[in-house]
Short mmCIF file of C-alpha atoms and ligand atoms in Angstrom, two decimals:
data_model
loop_
_atom_site.label_atom_id
_atom_site.label_comp_id
_atom_site.label_asym_id
_atom_site.label_seq_id
_atom_site.Cartn_x
_atom_site.Cartn_y
_atom_site.Cartn_z
CA MET A 1 60.18 119.22 154.35
CA ARG A 2 62.76 122.13 154.99
CA ARG A 3 63.01 125.41 152.62
CA ILE A 4 66.12 126.69 151.51
CA PRO A 5 65.95 130.43 150.20
CA GLY A 6 68.36 132.35 148.09
CA GLN A 7 69.85 132.71 145.19
CA VAL A 8 69.81 128.82 143.85
CA TYR A 9 71.87 127.72 140.47
CA VAL A 10 71.78 125.03 139.63
CA PRO A 11 72.75 123.19 136.26
CA ASP A 12 70.87 121.48 133.34
CA ALA A 13 71.99 118.80 131.60
CA ARG A 14 74.56 120.59 129.50
CA GLY A 15 76.21 122.63 132.01
CA ARG A 16 73.84 125.81 132.28
CA TYR A 17 73.05 127.29 135.51
CA ARG A 18 69.10 127.85 135.90
CA PRO A 19 68.03 130.01 138.89
CA TYR A 20 65.42 129.19 141.46
CA ARG A 21 64.50 130.97 144.48
CA SER A 22 64.36 128.11 146.86
CA LEU A 23 65.27 124.20 147.47
CA TRP A 24 63.21 122.24 149.54
CA VAL A 25 64.91 118.95 150.88
CA ARG A 26 63.46 115.83 152.54
CA GLU A 27 65.20 113.37 154.13
CA GLY A 28 68.63 114.78 153.01
CA ARG A 29 67.37 114.60 149.20
CA VAL A 30 66.01 117.46 146.85
CA ALA A 31 62.51 117.18 147.09
CA GLY A 32 61.76 120.14 144.64
CA LEU A 33 63.06 123.17 142.68
CA GLU A 34 61.19 126.73 143.00
CA PRO A 35 61.47 128.64 139.83
CA GLY A 36 62.15 132.37 139.98
CA ALA A 37 65.39 134.25 140.75
CA GLY A 38 66.01 134.47 144.24
CA ARG A 39 67.67 136.59 146.18
CA GLY A 40 70.77 136.88 149.30
CA GLU A 41 72.81 133.65 150.05
CA ALA A 42 74.10 131.77 147.05
CA ILE A 43 73.31 127.84 146.73
CA LEU A 44 74.69 125.49 144.46
CA PRO A 45 75.39 122.31 144.35
CA GLY A 46 78.58 120.83 145.86
CA PHE A 47 81.35 120.82 143.94
CA HIS A 48 83.56 117.80 143.05
CA ASP A 49 87.68 117.68 143.26
CA ALA A 50 88.48 115.24 140.49
CA HIS A 51 92.16 115.07 141.78
CA VAL A 52 93.22 115.91 145.28
CA HIS A 53 95.19 114.00 147.67
CA ILE A 54 93.18 114.34 150.63
CA TRP A 55 94.97 112.17 153.34
CA LYS A 56 98.54 114.82 152.43
CA ILE A 57 96.71 117.84 152.95
CA GLY A 58 95.80 116.34 155.94
CA GLN A 59 99.60 115.73 156.61
CA LEU A 60 100.69 119.07 156.13
CA LEU A 61 98.35 120.13 158.26
CA THR A 62 98.94 118.05 161.17
CA ASP A 63 102.52 116.07 160.08
CA LEU A 64 104.69 117.73 158.08
CA LEU A 65 106.41 121.08 157.69
CA ASP A 66 104.10 123.19 155.20
CA LEU A 67 106.54 125.06 152.83
CA ARG A 68 104.12 126.45 150.38
CA GLU A 69 104.67 129.61 151.15
CA VAL A 70 107.86 129.96 152.33
CA ASP A 71 109.91 132.46 149.25
CA SER A 72 113.37 132.65 150.78
CA LEU A 73 116.27 130.03 151.96
CA GLU A 74 116.38 132.17 155.39
CA ALA A 75 112.94 131.68 155.78
CA LEU A 76 113.52 127.96 155.00
CA ALA A 77 116.45 128.28 157.39
CA GLY A 78 114.27 129.60 160.12
CA LEU A 79 111.69 127.35 160.20
CA LEU A 80 113.62 123.89 159.46
CA ARG A 81 115.65 125.13 162.96
CA GLU A 82 112.97 125.79 165.03
CA ARG A 83 111.91 122.11 163.90
CA ASP A 84 114.95 120.56 164.32
CA ARG A 85 114.77 121.73 167.88
CA VAL A 86 111.30 120.58 168.90
CA LEU A 87 111.57 116.79 167.44
CA PRO A 88 113.24 113.74 169.03
CA PRO A 89 116.80 112.98 168.58
CA GLY A 90 116.72 110.74 165.35
CA ALA A 91 113.50 111.52 163.75
CA TRP A 92 112.93 112.68 160.32
CA LEU A 93 112.47 116.16 159.90
CA LEU A 94 109.86 115.59 157.12
CA GLY A 95 108.68 119.05 155.01
CA ARG A 96 106.67 119.90 151.91
CA GLY A 97 105.60 122.23 149.50
CA TRP A 98 108.91 124.10 148.13
CA ASN A 99 109.38 125.79 144.96
CA GLU A 100 112.05 126.95 142.97
CA ALA A 101 110.86 130.02 142.02
CA ARG A 102 109.12 131.13 145.22
CA LEU A 103 112.61 130.44 147.01
CA GLY A 104 115.24 131.65 145.15
CA GLY A 105 116.83 128.81 144.95
CA VAL A 106 116.56 125.10 145.19
CA PRO A 107 117.11 123.86 148.86
CA ASN A 108 119.95 121.55 147.76
CA ARG A 109 122.61 119.32 149.87
CA ALA A 110 125.35 121.91 151.00
CA PHE A 111 121.77 123.86 152.06
CA LEU A 112 120.28 121.16 154.47
CA ASP A 113 123.65 120.39 155.76
CA SER A 114 124.64 123.36 156.91
CA VAL A 115 121.31 124.09 158.24
CA VAL A 116 120.20 120.30 159.96
CA PRO A 117 123.65 118.60 159.86
CA GLY A 118 122.43 116.07 162.80
CA ARG A 119 119.17 114.17 161.80
CA PRO A 120 118.14 113.01 158.34
CA VAL A 121 115.66 116.38 156.26
CA LEU A 122 113.59 115.48 153.34
CA LEU A 123 111.33 118.28 151.79
CA THR A 124 109.57 117.05 148.73
CA ARG A 125 108.69 119.56 146.04
CA THR A 126 105.77 120.87 145.45
CA CYS A 127 104.99 119.16 142.47
CA ALA A 128 105.88 115.54 144.43
CA HIS A 129 108.30 114.47 142.09
CA ILE A 130 111.23 115.36 143.57
CA HIS A 131 112.43 115.38 146.73
CA ALA A 132 115.32 117.13 148.48
CA LEU A 133 117.85 115.28 150.88
CA ASN A 134 120.75 116.36 153.32
CA SER A 135 123.79 114.19 153.62
CA LYS A 136 122.38 112.49 156.52
CA ALA A 137 118.90 111.04 155.05
CA LEU A 138 121.36 110.02 151.62
CA ALA A 139 123.26 107.79 153.82
CA LEU A 140 119.63 106.59 156.06
CA ALA A 141 118.27 105.39 152.38
CA GLY A 142 122.01 104.14 151.74
CA ILE A 143 122.99 105.98 148.11
CA GLY A 144 126.26 107.18 147.99
CA PRO A 145 127.86 108.72 145.22
CA GLU A 146 128.57 105.79 142.98
CA THR A 147 124.78 104.36 143.21
CA PRO A 148 123.26 104.90 139.74
CA SER A 149 119.65 105.62 138.73
CA PRO A 150 117.33 103.30 138.83
CA PRO A 151 114.74 103.06 135.92
CA GLY A 152 112.34 106.00 135.37
CA GLY A 153 114.09 107.74 137.91
CA GLU A 154 117.10 110.12 138.59
CA ILE A 155 119.58 110.80 141.68
CA ARG A 156 121.39 113.51 141.47
CA HIS A 157 124.04 113.27 144.03
CA GLU A 158 125.97 116.45 144.11
CA GLU A 159 122.73 118.54 145.13
CA GLY A 160 121.12 115.85 147.19
CA LEU A 161 118.07 115.49 144.60
CA LEU A 162 116.28 112.37 143.83
CA LEU A 163 113.43 112.77 141.13
CA GLU A 164 110.72 110.13 140.63
CA ARG A 165 111.23 106.62 140.86
CA ALA A 166 113.87 107.48 142.78
CA TYR A 167 112.40 108.02 145.44
CA GLY A 168 111.42 104.48 146.68
CA LEU A 169 115.61 104.77 147.88
CA VAL A 170 114.18 106.83 150.45
CA GLU A 171 110.41 105.85 151.24
CA ARG A 172 111.75 102.59 152.17
CA VAL A 173 113.29 103.83 155.17
CA LEU A 174 111.35 106.10 156.15
CA PRO A 175 109.24 105.64 159.43
CA ARG A 176 106.05 103.32 158.32
CA ARG A 177 102.88 105.26 158.74
CA THR A 178 99.67 103.04 160.40
CA VAL A 179 96.05 103.24 159.58
CA GLU A 180 95.41 105.71 162.23
CA ASP A 181 97.69 108.22 161.30
CA TYR A 182 96.34 108.03 157.50
CA ARG A 183 92.98 108.38 159.31
CA ARG A 184 93.94 111.58 160.85
CA TYR A 185 94.84 112.46 157.80
CA ILE A 186 91.99 111.45 155.64
CA LEU A 187 89.73 113.70 158.45
CA ALA A 188 92.06 116.85 158.16
CA GLY A 189 91.82 116.78 154.82
CA SER A 190 88.27 115.85 154.46
CA ARG A 191 87.61 118.91 156.74
CA TYR A 192 89.39 121.49 154.91
CA LEU A 193 88.08 120.23 151.52
CA LEU A 194 84.18 120.91 153.05
CA ALA A 195 85.40 124.40 153.94
CA ARG A 196 85.82 124.87 150.25
CA GLY A 197 82.84 123.88 149.23
CA VAL A 198 84.57 120.24 148.33
CA THR A 199 81.51 117.57 149.08
CA SER A 200 83.26 114.84 146.92
CA ALA A 201 86.64 114.39 145.80
CA LEU A 202 89.01 112.00 143.95
CA GLU A 203 91.75 110.81 146.35
CA ALA A 204 94.46 110.44 143.51
CA GLY A 205 96.70 106.74 144.37
CA ALA A 206 96.24 105.16 147.15
CA ASP A 207 98.49 102.25 148.60
CA PRO A 208 96.83 99.73 150.59
CA LEU A 209 96.77 100.70 153.94
CA LEU A 210 95.60 104.02 152.87
CA LEU A 211 92.72 101.98 151.15
CA GLU A 212 91.76 99.78 154.41
CA ALA A 213 91.46 103.40 156.44
CA TYR A 214 88.88 104.94 154.08
CA ARG A 215 87.10 101.68 154.08
CA SER A 216 87.29 101.90 158.20
CA LEU A 217 86.09 105.43 158.03
CA ASP A 218 83.14 104.19 155.42
CA GLN A 219 81.97 101.66 157.71
CA GLU A 220 82.54 103.56 160.59
CA GLY A 221 79.40 105.95 159.25
CA LEU A 222 82.69 108.75 159.95
CA LEU A 223 83.61 110.12 155.84
CA PRO A 224 82.39 113.79 156.13
CA LEU A 225 82.23 114.05 152.35
CA ARG A 226 82.13 111.55 149.25
CA VAL A 227 85.65 109.94 148.05
CA SER A 228 86.55 108.10 145.62
CA VAL A 229 89.84 106.69 145.44
CA LEU A 230 92.23 105.55 143.14
CA ALA A 231 93.95 102.46 143.90
CA ILE A 232 98.56 103.02 143.41
CA LEU A 233 99.54 99.49 141.01
CA ARG A 234 103.27 99.89 141.33
CA PRO A 235 104.41 101.69 144.13
CA ASP A 236 107.54 103.87 143.55
CA GLY A 237 110.93 102.30 142.76
CA GLU A 238 109.85 98.80 142.89
CA GLU A 239 109.14 96.15 140.67
CA VAL A 240 106.21 94.12 142.48
CA LEU A 241 102.63 94.94 142.27
CA TYR A 242 100.44 95.78 144.77
CA PRO A 243 97.04 93.22 144.52
CA LEU A 244 94.16 94.78 142.52
CA PRO A 245 91.48 96.09 145.65
CA ALA A 246 87.94 94.79 145.52
CA LEU A 247 85.53 96.78 143.70
CA HIS A 248 83.83 98.59 146.47
CA ARG A 249 80.60 101.00 146.41
CA SER A 250 78.76 102.43 149.00
CA GLU A 251 76.56 105.82 149.57
CA ARG A 252 80.16 107.72 150.67
CA LEU A 253 83.07 105.83 149.25
CA VAL A 254 84.04 104.13 146.01
CA VAL A 255 86.83 102.23 145.05
CA ALA A 256 86.80 101.61 140.81
CA GLY A 257 89.50 103.01 139.86
CA VAL A 258 93.34 102.63 139.56
CA LYS A 259 96.65 105.33 138.98
CA LEU A 260 99.56 105.04 136.87
CA PHE A 261 102.21 107.02 136.07
CA ALA A 262 104.14 108.12 132.94
CA ASP A 263 105.96 110.85 134.09
CA GLY A 264 106.43 113.88 136.27
CA GLY A 265 105.86 117.69 136.12
CA LEU A 266 106.20 120.74 134.00
CA SER A 267 107.35 122.96 137.04
CA GLY A 268 109.98 121.39 137.69
CA ALA A 269 110.98 119.89 134.04
CA SER A 270 110.50 116.81 134.44
CA ALA A 271 107.72 115.88 132.27
CA ALA A 272 108.84 114.21 128.94
CA VAL A 273 108.29 116.77 125.67
CA SER A 274 109.01 116.63 122.85
CA ARG A 275 111.08 119.51 122.67
CA PRO A 276 114.27 120.10 125.35
CA TYR A 277 113.24 122.41 128.39
CA ARG A 278 115.05 126.05 128.01
CA GLU A 279 117.37 127.55 130.90
CA VAL A 280 117.66 123.56 132.65
CA GLY A 281 117.60 121.46 129.39
CA GLY A 282 116.25 117.96 129.44
CA GLN A 283 113.15 116.57 128.10
CA GLY A 284 111.66 114.85 131.69
CA VAL A 285 111.73 111.13 132.51
CA LEU A 286 109.28 108.95 130.66
CA ARG A 287 107.87 106.61 133.67
CA LEU A 288 105.84 104.02 131.31
CA LYS A 289 105.59 103.74 127.31
CA ALA A 290 102.15 102.48 125.56
CA GLU A 291 103.68 98.89 125.79
CA GLU A 292 103.91 99.17 129.65
CA ILE A 293 100.88 100.67 130.35
CA LEU A 294 98.88 98.18 128.52
CA GLU A 295 99.86 95.40 130.25
CA LEU A 296 99.32 97.33 134.22
CA ALA A 297 96.30 98.66 132.60
CA LEU A 298 94.90 95.26 131.27
CA PRO A 299 94.21 93.42 134.40
CA ALA A 300 92.55 95.96 135.47
CA HIS A 301 90.50 96.91 132.43
CA ARG A 302 89.28 93.13 132.66
CA LYS A 303 87.48 93.88 135.85
CA GLY A 304 85.59 96.63 135.45
CA PHE A 305 88.13 99.45 137.16
CA PHE A 306 88.71 102.58 134.91
CA VAL A 307 92.45 103.39 134.53
CA ALA A 308 93.52 107.19 135.11
CA THR A 309 96.92 107.85 134.22
CA HIS A 310 99.28 110.93 135.23
CA ALA A 311 100.73 112.30 131.81
CA ILE A 312 101.76 115.72 131.54
CA GLY A 313 104.15 116.35 128.59
CA ASP A 314 103.24 116.00 125.31
CA VAL A 315 104.91 112.34 125.08
CA ALA A 316 103.63 111.24 127.59
CA ILE A 317 100.32 112.19 126.69
CA ARG A 318 101.08 110.16 123.28
CA GLU A 319 102.20 107.32 125.18
CA VAL A 320 98.91 106.89 127.01
CA LEU A 321 96.33 107.38 124.16
CA ALA A 322 98.08 104.81 122.59
CA ALA A 323 98.10 102.19 124.96
CA TYR A 324 94.16 103.61 125.97
CA ALA A 325 93.45 103.19 122.51
CA ARG A 326 94.57 99.70 122.05
CA LEU A 327 92.97 98.52 125.77
CA TYR A 328 89.47 99.83 123.95
CA ARG A 329 90.52 98.33 120.72
CA GLU A 330 91.64 94.74 121.80
CA GLU A 331 89.23 94.28 124.91
CA PRO A 332 85.97 96.75 124.37
CA ARG A 333 84.18 97.97 128.05
CA PRO A 334 82.07 100.90 128.85
CA LEU A 335 84.62 101.62 131.03
CA ARG A 336 85.68 105.44 130.43
CA HIS A 337 89.61 105.42 131.50
CA ARG A 338 90.84 108.91 132.66
CA ILE A 339 94.37 111.21 132.13
CA GLU A 340 95.26 113.08 134.48
CA HIS A 341 96.49 116.46 134.08
CA PHE A 342 96.94 116.67 130.42
CA GLY A 343 99.01 119.55 130.52
CA LEU A 344 100.59 119.75 127.17
CA PRO A 345 98.29 118.47 124.21
CA GLY A 346 99.14 119.37 120.80
CA PRO A 347 95.89 118.94 118.32
CA LYS A 348 96.15 115.34 117.56
CA GLU A 349 96.10 114.06 121.38
CA LEU A 350 93.32 116.39 121.72
CA ALA A 351 91.11 114.83 118.45
CA LEU A 352 92.79 111.11 120.08
CA ALA A 353 90.99 112.34 123.39
CA ARG A 354 87.86 113.29 122.23
CA SER A 355 86.89 110.10 119.82
CA LEU A 356 88.54 107.32 122.21
CA GLY A 357 85.49 108.51 124.74
CA ILE A 358 88.04 109.60 128.26
CA TRP A 359 87.76 111.69 130.73
CA VAL A 360 91.10 114.03 131.23
CA VAL A 361 91.71 116.26 134.18
CA PRO A 362 93.51 119.21 134.50
CA GLN A 363 94.32 121.59 137.37
CA PRO A 364 93.40 125.29 136.34
CA ILE A 365 94.97 126.64 139.38
CA PHE A 366 98.32 125.84 137.67
CA LEU A 367 98.07 128.57 135.43
CA LYS A 368 98.30 130.83 138.48
CA GLU A 369 100.40 129.01 141.13
CA LEU A 370 102.49 127.28 138.13
CA ARG A 371 102.97 130.17 135.70
CA GLU A 372 106.32 131.20 136.71
CA ASN A 373 107.46 127.71 136.05
CA PHE A 374 106.25 127.21 132.82
CA VAL A 375 106.90 130.31 131.68
CA ARG A 376 110.66 129.70 132.42
CA TYR A 377 111.40 126.24 131.40
CA LEU A 378 109.04 125.80 128.44
CA PRO A 379 109.95 126.10 124.84
CA GLU A 380 108.08 129.00 123.22
CA VAL A 381 105.67 127.31 121.27
CA PHE A 382 103.92 124.98 123.73
CA LEU A 383 102.86 127.97 125.88
CA PRO A 384 99.76 128.44 123.50
CA TRP A 385 98.81 124.17 123.99
CA CYS A 386 100.29 124.21 128.29
CA TYR A 387 96.77 124.13 130.14
CA ASN A 388 94.36 125.61 127.35
CA LEU A 389 91.78 124.49 129.38
CA ARG A 390 89.35 126.57 125.97
CA ARG A 391 90.93 124.81 123.67
CA MET A 392 90.76 121.15 125.69
CA GLU A 393 86.52 122.64 125.74
CA GLU A 394 86.49 123.51 122.08
CA ALA A 395 87.87 120.39 121.21
CA GLY A 396 85.13 118.69 122.98
CA LEU A 397 86.28 116.89 125.43
CA SER A 398 85.31 115.70 128.47
CA LEU A 399 86.47 117.74 131.48
CA ALA A 400 86.67 117.37 135.31
CA PHE A 401 88.28 120.33 137.45
CA SER A 402 90.88 119.77 140.34
CA SER A 403 92.98 121.33 142.48
CA ASP A 404 96.50 118.35 143.12
CA ALA A 405 96.16 119.93 146.29
CA PRO A 406 98.81 120.21 148.34
CA VAL A 407 101.26 120.92 145.05
CA VAL A 408 99.28 124.39 144.99
CA ARG A 409 98.45 125.80 148.46
CA GLU A 410 95.21 126.84 146.13
CA VAL A 411 92.38 124.35 146.75
CA SER A 412 88.84 126.43 146.14
CA PRO A 413 86.68 125.55 143.46
CA VAL A 414 86.15 129.12 142.58
CA GLN A 415 89.95 130.53 143.14
CA GLY A 416 90.69 127.74 140.49
CA ALA A 417 87.15 129.01 137.87
CA LEU A 418 88.88 132.08 138.27
CA ALA A 419 92.68 130.53 137.00
CA ALA A 420 90.67 129.12 134.39
CA SER A 421 90.42 132.72 132.97
CA LEU A 422 93.81 133.11 132.11
CA PRO A 423 95.56 130.67 130.03
CA LEU A 424 99.47 131.75 129.15
CA THR A 425 97.94 132.83 125.63
CA GLY A 426 94.50 133.50 124.07
CA ARG A 427 91.03 133.58 125.61
CA GLY A 428 90.37 131.80 128.98
CA LEU A 429 86.92 129.99 129.72
CA PRO A 430 84.46 131.79 131.47
CA LEU A 431 83.67 131.82 135.28
CA MET A 432 80.48 129.81 135.03
CA ARG A 433 81.85 126.84 132.74
CA SER A 434 84.66 126.28 134.73
CA LEU A 435 82.33 126.14 137.95
CA PHE A 436 80.49 123.64 135.98
CA TYR A 437 83.56 121.45 135.05
CA TYR A 438 83.96 121.53 139.29
CA THR A 439 80.92 119.29 139.32
CA ARG A 440 81.16 116.61 137.81
CA PRO A 441 81.35 113.56 140.53
CA GLU A 442 80.96 111.11 137.60
CA ALA A 443 84.73 111.54 136.58
CA SER A 444 85.45 110.38 138.91
CA GLY A 445 82.76 107.15 139.19
CA LEU A 446 80.68 108.71 141.64
CA GLU A 447 77.12 109.38 140.55
CA ALA A 448 76.16 112.40 139.09
CA LEU A 449 74.85 115.09 141.92
CA ARG A 450 73.72 118.28 140.94
CA LEU A 451 70.85 119.26 143.14
CA TRP A 452 68.14 117.66 140.78
CA PRO A 453 65.10 116.42 142.12
CA GLY A 454 65.19 113.50 143.98
CA GLN A 455 69.59 113.58 144.72
CA PRO A 456 70.97 113.76 147.71
CA ALA A 457 71.42 117.33 148.59
CA ASP A 458 74.79 118.01 148.50
CA LEU A 459 75.12 121.58 148.40
CA VAL A 460 77.56 124.88 149.10
CA VAL A 461 75.99 128.35 150.53
CA PHE A 462 78.12 131.37 149.35
CA SER A 463 77.30 134.69 151.16
CA GLU A 464 76.52 135.96 147.44
CA ASN A 465 77.05 135.23 144.14
CA PRO A 466 80.12 133.38 142.96
CA PHE A 467 79.61 133.65 139.60
CA THR A 468 79.57 137.97 140.15
CA HIS A 469 81.40 138.75 142.97
CA PRO A 470 83.76 135.16 143.15
CA GLU A 471 86.16 136.99 145.35
CA GLU A 472 83.93 138.29 147.88
CA ALA A 473 81.78 135.14 148.13
CA ARG A 474 82.56 133.01 150.75
CA VAL A 475 81.39 130.06 152.09
CA VAL A 476 79.31 130.21 154.55
CA ARG A 477 77.55 126.46 155.00
CA VAL A 478 78.42 122.79 153.30
CA GLU A 479 75.36 120.53 153.24
CA VAL A 480 76.38 116.45 152.72
CA ASP A 481 72.81 114.89 151.94
CA GLY A 482 71.10 117.73 153.71
CA VAL A 483 73.34 117.79 156.64
CA ALA A 484 75.32 120.24 157.78
CA VAL A 485 78.93 119.68 157.46
CA PHE A 486 80.55 123.11 157.33
CA GLU A 487 79.44 126.24 159.24
CA GLY A 488 81.81 129.82 158.68
ZN1 LIG B 1 98.19 114.48 142.09
#
């Protein structure tokens, strides 16, 4: 039996944090809590990131050019030239994380051709829904001036941009990733999350190979945190579906959900909205209508998978809600489906989401990192609704917060919770509420773990109290099953 003294904060069933002066751990589980106000380090339940791309974080940390901090086209050109020099001849130059608001312009085809003419270049925007290619990459993908945009996608020939499902055209010709690559990425991404106090996470979209990598790591006892993996049903640019995976449930790995995409993103003006975007125009790309969502979701729903659909614009959210409503009506099942992001719900959508009992999984950190894009592209009437987490709470929604990293730079739940206090208009959420919403693994089909006696000791230790000193509180130790998996 081990006693961990400090300022221990454990939420009750309604998410109100109660103070304790110590926590007892026996054989990896919480054996008891000593009531009273403690001193010193602060101990909280490990956080759950309910929508994150663990493998992509790992890939960005290892094999890709990380563009998230690049703040000018000149700086980007410098990075590209440097990478161009060290890559073997003919290899793709792959990067990820650009944002035109930060760069001061889109890295279009003319720009990329002038910097790296000799090899294919593919740079994915921070949202992962828009990709910039040079002429060499477009040629390898078989895209000429006459190539039509595929359904649910768009080719912008002049700029060399592929939007949404048009990405499938280039994905086909990219070097194949192996299970071993994926295992490397998962482990690198997991370590990164653990260092920020995240002890469980939802991998928000996996192809069969990535699933295999997760299964193998789990079998070998190598997964350092708990993960729920969403299986992708329809790969980009393809009509053929991936088969439904087998339901899987172990201590560290759950495969019980599937992922669908109904639209794009707000920051790149590709989310399906009911009023035209400012500056760039258009109303985004609706990738799936209610009818198609229903058709794709039904077999999964029947087999006991929860369905998690990416929907950001109000138009996309309405389509998904309509599909879920029919799913529950026609084949009632005790499954809680989810909407990922849920960026622009109006009052009707909030009420319907509540009455259906679904989970909604927004990303508070978007309010900080993508704020400029929102303000720039969104018609004014949308601003009070855009990622308005307080309105979502007041509507009585089941909320689970997440980072969607590496779409954003910041993964820390404390930083996300701080961003939740700053909506585009009106009042935000208090820090304590937000941190609780980062503590809801049940939204991802995992067990609710909140340091209650009998539960696994998945915890994060901060140098000081994150509720009162969020900016100073550093993660100093993280445990999963009572074993230290990070020490800072
Ligand atoms: Zn995502």
